[in-house]
Coordinates of C-alpha atoms in Angstrom, one line a residue:
Chain A
X243 CA 88.8 121.7 97.9
X244 CA 89.5 118.0 97.9
X245 CA 89.3 114.9 100.6
X246 CA 92.2 114.1 102.1
X247 CA 94.0 110.9 99.9
X248 CA 94.5 107.5 101.5
X249 CA 90.6 106.3 102.0
X250 CA 88.6 103.7 100.6
X251 CA 84.7 104.4 100.2
X252 CA 82.9 101.3 100.3
X253 CA 79.1 100.2 101.5
X254 CA 78.7 97.3 103.8
X255 CA 75.1 96.2 104.4
X256 CA 74.0 99.2 102.7
X257 CA 76.2 101.8 105.1
X258 CA 78.8 103.8 103.5
X259 CA 81.8 104.2 105.0
X260 CA 85.2 105.5 104.3
X261 CA 88.0 103.8 105.7
X262 CA 91.8 104.8 105.9
X263 CA 94.2 102.9 104.2
X264 CA 98.2 102.8 103.8
X265 CA 100.0 105.6 105.4
X266 CA 96.8 107.3 106.1
X267 CA 95.7 104.3 108.7
X268 CA 98.5 105.3 111.1
X269 CA 97.5 108.7 111.9
X270 CA 93.8 108.4 111.1
X271 CA 92.0 105.6 113.3
X272 CA 88.9 104.3 112.4
X273 CA 86.0 104.8 109.9
X274 CA 83.5 107.5 108.9
X275 CA 80.1 106.4 108.4
X276 CA 78.4 108.4 105.6
X277 CA 74.6 108.9 104.7
X278 CA 73.6 108.5 100.9
X279 CA 74.4 112.4 100.3
X280 CA 77.1 112.4 102.4
X281 CA 78.6 109.4 100.0
X282 CA 78.0 111.4 96.9
X283 CA 80.0 114.3 98.2
X284 CA 82.9 112.2 99.4
X285 CA 83.0 110.8 96.1
X286 CA 82.7 114.1 94.1
X287 CA 85.4 115.4 96.2
X288 CA 88.0 113.0 94.7
X289 CA 88.6 116.1 92.4
X290 CA 89.2 119.7 93.4
X291 CA 85.4 121.3 93.9
X292 CA 84.0 124.5 95.4
X293 CA 81.1 124.4 97.5
X294 CA 78.8 125.8 95.3
X295 CA 79.5 123.2 92.8
X296 CA 78.7 120.3 95.6
X297 CA 75.5 122.4 96.2
X298 CA 74.4 122.4 92.4
X299 CA 75.1 118.7 92.0
X300 CA 73.2 117.6 95.1
X301 CA 70.3 119.7 93.9
X302 CA 70.4 118.1 90.4
X303 CA 70.5 114.6 92.2
X304 CA 68.1 114.6 94.8
X305 CA 65.6 117.7 93.6
X306 CA 66.3 119.9 96.9
X307 CA 66.3 123.2 96.9
X308 CA 69.0 125.6 96.6
X309 CA 69.1 126.6 100.8
X310 CA 68.5 122.7 101.4
X311 CA 71.7 121.9 99.3
X312 CA 73.7 124.9 100.5
X313 CA 72.9 123.9 104.2
X314 CA 73.9 120.2 103.7
X315 CA 77.2 121.2 101.9
X316 CA 78.4 123.6 104.8
X317 CA 77.8 121.2 107.3
X318 CA 79.4 118.1 105.4
X319 CA 82.4 120.7 104.9
X320 CA 82.5 121.6 108.5
X321 CA 82.6 118.1 109.5
X322 CA 85.4 117.2 107.3
X323 CA 87.1 119.7 108.7
X324 CA 86.7 119.1 112.0
X325 CA 87.7 115.5 111.5
X326 CA 90.7 116.7 109.3
X327 CA 89.5 114.8 106.3
X328 CA 90.5 117.8 103.7
X329 CA 93.5 117.6 101.7
X330 CA 95.7 120.5 102.8
Chain B
X265 CA 116.4 82.4 109.3
X266 CA 114.8 79.2 110.6
X267 CA 113.6 76.5 108.0
X268 CA 110.6 77.2 105.8
X269 CA 107.6 75.0 106.4
X270 CA 104.3 74.1 105.3
X271 CA 100.8 74.5 106.9
X272 CA 97.4 73.9 105.6
X273 CA 94.3 76.3 107.1
X274 CA 91.1 77.4 105.7
X275 CA 91.6 74.9 103.0
X276 CA 94.7 76.9 101.9
X277 CA 98.1 76.0 101.4
X278 CA 100.8 78.2 103.2
X279 CA 104.5 78.1 103.0
X280 CA 106.0 80.1 106.0
X281 CA 109.3 81.6 106.6
X282 CA 109.6 82.4 109.8
X283 CA 112.8 83.9 111.7
X284 CA 112.7 81.3 115.0
X285 CA 111.7 77.4 114.8
X286 CA 109.6 78.3 117.8
X287 CA 106.8 79.8 115.2
X288 CA 107.1 76.2 113.3
X289 CA 106.8 74.7 116.4
X290 CA 103.5 77.0 117.2
X291 CA 101.8 75.7 114.1
X292 CA 102.4 72.2 114.8
X293 CA 99.3 70.6 114.4
X294 CA 98.5 72.1 111.1
X295 CA 101.8 70.8 109.0
X296 CA 101.4 69.6 105.6
X297 CA 104.2 68.3 103.6
X298 CA 106.0 71.1 101.9
X299 CA 104.3 72.0 98.3
X300 CA 105.9 73.6 95.2
X301 CA 103.0 75.7 94.7
X302 CA 101.4 77.1 98.0
X303 CA 98.6 79.3 97.7
X304 CA 100.2 81.9 100.3
X305 CA 103.7 82.4 101.0
X306 CA 104.3 84.4 104.1
X307 CA 107.3 85.5 106.0
X308 CA 108.8 87.3 109.1
X309 CA 111.6 90.0 108.8
X310 CA 114.0 91.2 111.4
X311 CA 112.7 94.9 110.8
X312 CA 108.8 93.9 111.2
X313 CA 109.6 91.9 114.6
X314 CA 111.5 94.9 116.2
X315 CA 108.4 97.1 114.9
X316 CA 106.3 94.8 116.7
X317 CA 108.4 94.3 119.9
X318 CA 108.2 98.3 120.1
X319 CA 104.3 98.0 120.0
X320 CA 103.7 95.6 122.5
X321 CA 105.5 96.1 126.0
X322 CA 107.1 92.8 127.4
X323 CA 106.6 91.0 124.5
X324 CA 109.6 88.7 123.3
X325 CA 111.0 88.2 119.5
X326 CA 109.9 84.7 119.2
X327 CA 105.9 85.6 120.1
X328 CA 106.1 88.5 117.7
X329 CA 107.6 86.5 115.1
X330 CA 104.5 84.3 115.1
X331 CA 102.3 87.6 115.0
X332 CA 104.0 89.1 112.0
X333 CA 104.0 85.6 109.8
X334 CA 100.2 86.0 110.5
X335 CA 99.6 89.3 109.4
X336 CA 101.4 88.6 106.2
X337 CA 98.9 85.7 105.9
X338 CA 95.7 87.8 106.7
X339 CA 96.9 90.6 104.3
X340 CA 96.8 87.9 101.6
X341 CA 93.5 86.1 102.5
X342 CA 91.0 88.5 100.7
X343 CA 92.2 87.7 97.7
X344 CA 90.9 83.6 98.4
X345 CA 87.5 85.1 99.7
X346 CA 88.9 84.8 103.4
X347 CA 89.2 87.2 106.7
X348 CA 90.7 86.9 110.0
X349 CA 88.1 87.5 112.7
X350 CA 89.1 88.2 116.0
X351 CA 86.6 85.8 118.4
X352 CA 85.9 82.7 119.8
X353 CA 84.2 79.9 117.8
X354 CA 82.6 76.7 119.1
X355 CA 80.9 73.9 117.4
X356 CA 77.5 72.6 118.5
X357 CA 75.4 69.8 117.0
X358 CA 77.8 70.6 113.5
X359 CA 77.8 74.1 113.2
X360 CA 79.8 76.7 114.4
X361 CA 79.1 79.7 116.6
X362 CA 80.9 82.9 116.9
X363 CA 81.6 84.7 120.1
X364 CA 82.8 88.5 119.8
X365 CA 83.6 91.1 122.0
X366 CA 86.1 93.7 123.0
X367 CA 88.9 92.2 124.7
X368 CA 88.5 91.2 128.5
X369 CA 84.3 91.2 127.9
X370 CA 84.8 87.4 129.0
X371 CA 84.5 85.3 125.8
X372 CA 86.4 82.8 127.1
X373 CA 84.6 82.7 130.6
X374 CA 81.6 82.5 128.6
X375 CA 82.9 79.3 126.6
X376 CA 84.3 77.8 129.5
X377 CA 80.2 77.8 130.6
X378 CA 79.6 75.8 127.5
X379 CA 82.2 73.2 127.9
X380 CA 81.2 72.8 131.8
X381 CA 77.6 72.7 131.2
X382 CA 77.5 70.5 127.9
X383 CA 80.4 68.3 127.8
X384 CA 81.5 66.8 124.8
X385 CA 78.7 68.3 122.7
X386 CA 80.9 71.3 122.4
X387 CA 84.1 71.4 120.8
X388 CA 86.7 74.2 120.4
X389 CA 87.1 75.4 116.7
X390 CA 89.5 78.5 117.7
X391 CA 89.3 80.6 121.0
X392 CA 91.4 84.0 119.1
X393 CA 92.0 84.3 115.5
X394 CA 90.1 81.9 113.4
X395 CA 89.5 82.5 109.7
X396 CA 86.3 83.1 107.8
X397 CA 85.9 82.2 104.4
X398 CA 82.9 82.3 102.0
X399 CA 82.1 78.8 100.8
X400 CA 79.5 78.4 98.3
X401 CA 76.2 79.5 100.1
X402 CA 77.5 80.3 103.2
X403 CA 80.6 80.8 105.3
X404 CA 83.2 78.4 106.7
X405 CA 85.0 79.0 110.4
X406 CA 88.7 77.7 109.4
X407 CA 90.6 76.8 112.5
X408 CA 94.4 78.3 112.7
X409 CA 97.3 78.0 114.9
X410 CA 97.0 81.1 116.4
X411 CA 94.7 80.9 119.3
X412 CA 95.3 83.2 121.8
X413 CA 96.9 82.9 125.4
X414 CA 94.8 79.7 126.1
X415 CA 95.9 78.1 122.9
X416 CA 92.2 76.5 122.5
X417 CA 92.3 75.4 118.9
X418 CA 91.3 72.3 116.7
X419 CA 92.3 71.8 113.4
X420 CA 89.2 72.2 111.3
X421 CA 87.0 73.9 109.6
X422 CA 82.7 74.1 110.2
X423 CA 80.2 75.9 108.8
X424 CA 79.3 79.4 110.7
X425 CA 75.6 79.1 112.1
X426 CA 75.7 82.5 114.0
X427 CA 77.8 85.7 114.9
X428 CA 77.0 86.6 118.5
X429 CA 78.0 89.8 120.1
X430 CA 78.7 89.1 123.8
X431 CA 77.9 91.8 126.4
X432 CA 78.4 91.2 130.3
X433 CA 74.8 91.8 131.7
X434 CA 72.9 91.6 134.9
X435 CA 70.7 89.3 133.4
X436 CA 70.6 86.7 130.5
X437 CA 69.1 87.7 127.1
X438 CA 69.5 86.9 123.7
X439 CA 68.4 88.6 120.5
X440 CA 68.8 88.9 116.6
X441 CA 69.9 92.0 115.7
X442 CA 70.8 93.8 112.8
X443 CA 74.6 94.0 112.3
X444 CA 74.6 97.9 111.6
X445 CA 73.3 98.5 114.9
X446 CA 76.4 97.4 116.2
X447 CA 78.7 97.8 113.5
X448 CA 81.6 99.5 114.8
X449 CA 82.4 96.6 117.8
X450 CA 81.7 94.3 114.7
X451 CA 84.2 96.4 112.1
X452 CA 86.5 96.4 114.7
X453 CA 87.1 92.7 114.9
X454 CA 88.0 91.9 111.2
X455 CA 91.3 92.4 110.2
X456 CA 91.7 95.4 108.2
X457 CA 94.9 95.3 105.4
X458 CA 96.3 98.6 104.9
X459 CA 96.6 97.8 101.2
X460 CA 93.9 99.8 99.5
X461 CA 92.7 96.9 97.1
X462 CA 92.6 94.2 100.0
X463 CA 90.7 96.5 102.3
X464 CA 88.3 96.8 99.5
X465 CA 87.8 93.1 99.3
X466 CA 88.2 92.8 103.0
X467 CA 85.1 95.1 103.2
X468 CA 83.1 93.4 100.3
X469 CA 84.0 89.6 102.2
X470 CA 82.6 91.2 105.5
X471 CA 79.5 92.4 103.9
X472 CA 78.5 89.1 102.4
X473 CA 79.4 87.4 105.6
X474 CA 76.9 89.8 107.4
X475 CA 74.1 88.8 104.8
X476 CA 74.5 85.2 104.8
X477 CA 75.0 84.6 108.8
X478 CA 72.4 85.6 111.6
X479 CA 73.5 88.0 113.9
X480 CA 72.6 87.9 117.5
X481 CA 73.7 89.9 120.6
X482 CA 73.6 88.2 124.0
X483 CA 73.4 89.6 127.4
X484 CA 74.9 87.3 130.0
X485 CA 76.1 87.1 133.3
X486 CA 78.6 83.7 134.5
X487 CA 75.9 81.4 135.0
X488 CA 74.2 78.1 133.6
X489 CA 71.5 80.0 132.3
X490 CA 73.4 81.8 130.1
X491 CA 74.4 79.1 128.3
X492 CA 70.9 77.8 128.7
X493 CA 69.6 81.3 126.9
X494 CA 72.5 81.5 124.6
X495 CA 72.2 77.9 123.5
X496 CA 68.5 78.2 122.8
X497 CA 68.7 81.7 120.5
X498 CA 71.4 80.2 118.6
X499 CA 70.1 76.9 117.9
X500 CA 66.8 77.0 118.9
X501 CA 68.2 73.5 121.2
X502 CA 67.8 72.7 124.5
X503 CA 70.8 71.5 126.5

């Protein structure tokens, strides 16, 4: 599972956001606002990872329990799918 | 292909290679002598003009040419700590105030009220697409020939005193706000290059601009009071 190519991730005034560039900007308009954990997951998903790997990295970094990490990952992945942001 | 020519904008020298002589005329107020070492070289192509025409109903090839060369400039500005911003800037008391809003909200109407009620204490900087360029400690608003249908512009560079999001309201009210609370409408007014590196730089510059300059939200009617409220909020002054 990977993030679709063609986005720049950057913080403006502390707010993380992903904006489409190049060819991608023709089909994806606007930006995706991300909170801190979502921004981390977005970066980790530059390479092919599984939901389990994302959850365990969240647990490591944010000191949360397994159930909470799993739920965050599931929600994030679902919203990526809904917005067409996962690589085919 | 028309003759290339040079203009000075935002303290930069730009050589333009448009398709039509009308673009040269459009830039008249910014002409400078030709230079061998321009900071930016921008051009128009028949393909880009055709594409622009297919996107905008009723546009002429001459109007498209003007837009195409500016887009080429805008794509190169981030390397010089500068971005194109869609908004109307006026000068009052040595500082520029930049009003921004979606098209059709009434920026021109509001600025006209400033001219009407404050006379020659107010001067236009640019009515549509000025350049914002980081200076040593602040931000400068730099006028350009690209100034919307009214062509309100004056060849000048003025320190930016504030950015103000304009909204039509029932009453007149201005307050300082955090840019993040209004981020989507703000970011939409910044020209974002399609090239990833230039876009990345654009966002860095925008971040610096917002951290250096106060941001306000103005709800206003079409009235003299709207100007008084805006003026006091932005400058602390009375008319």
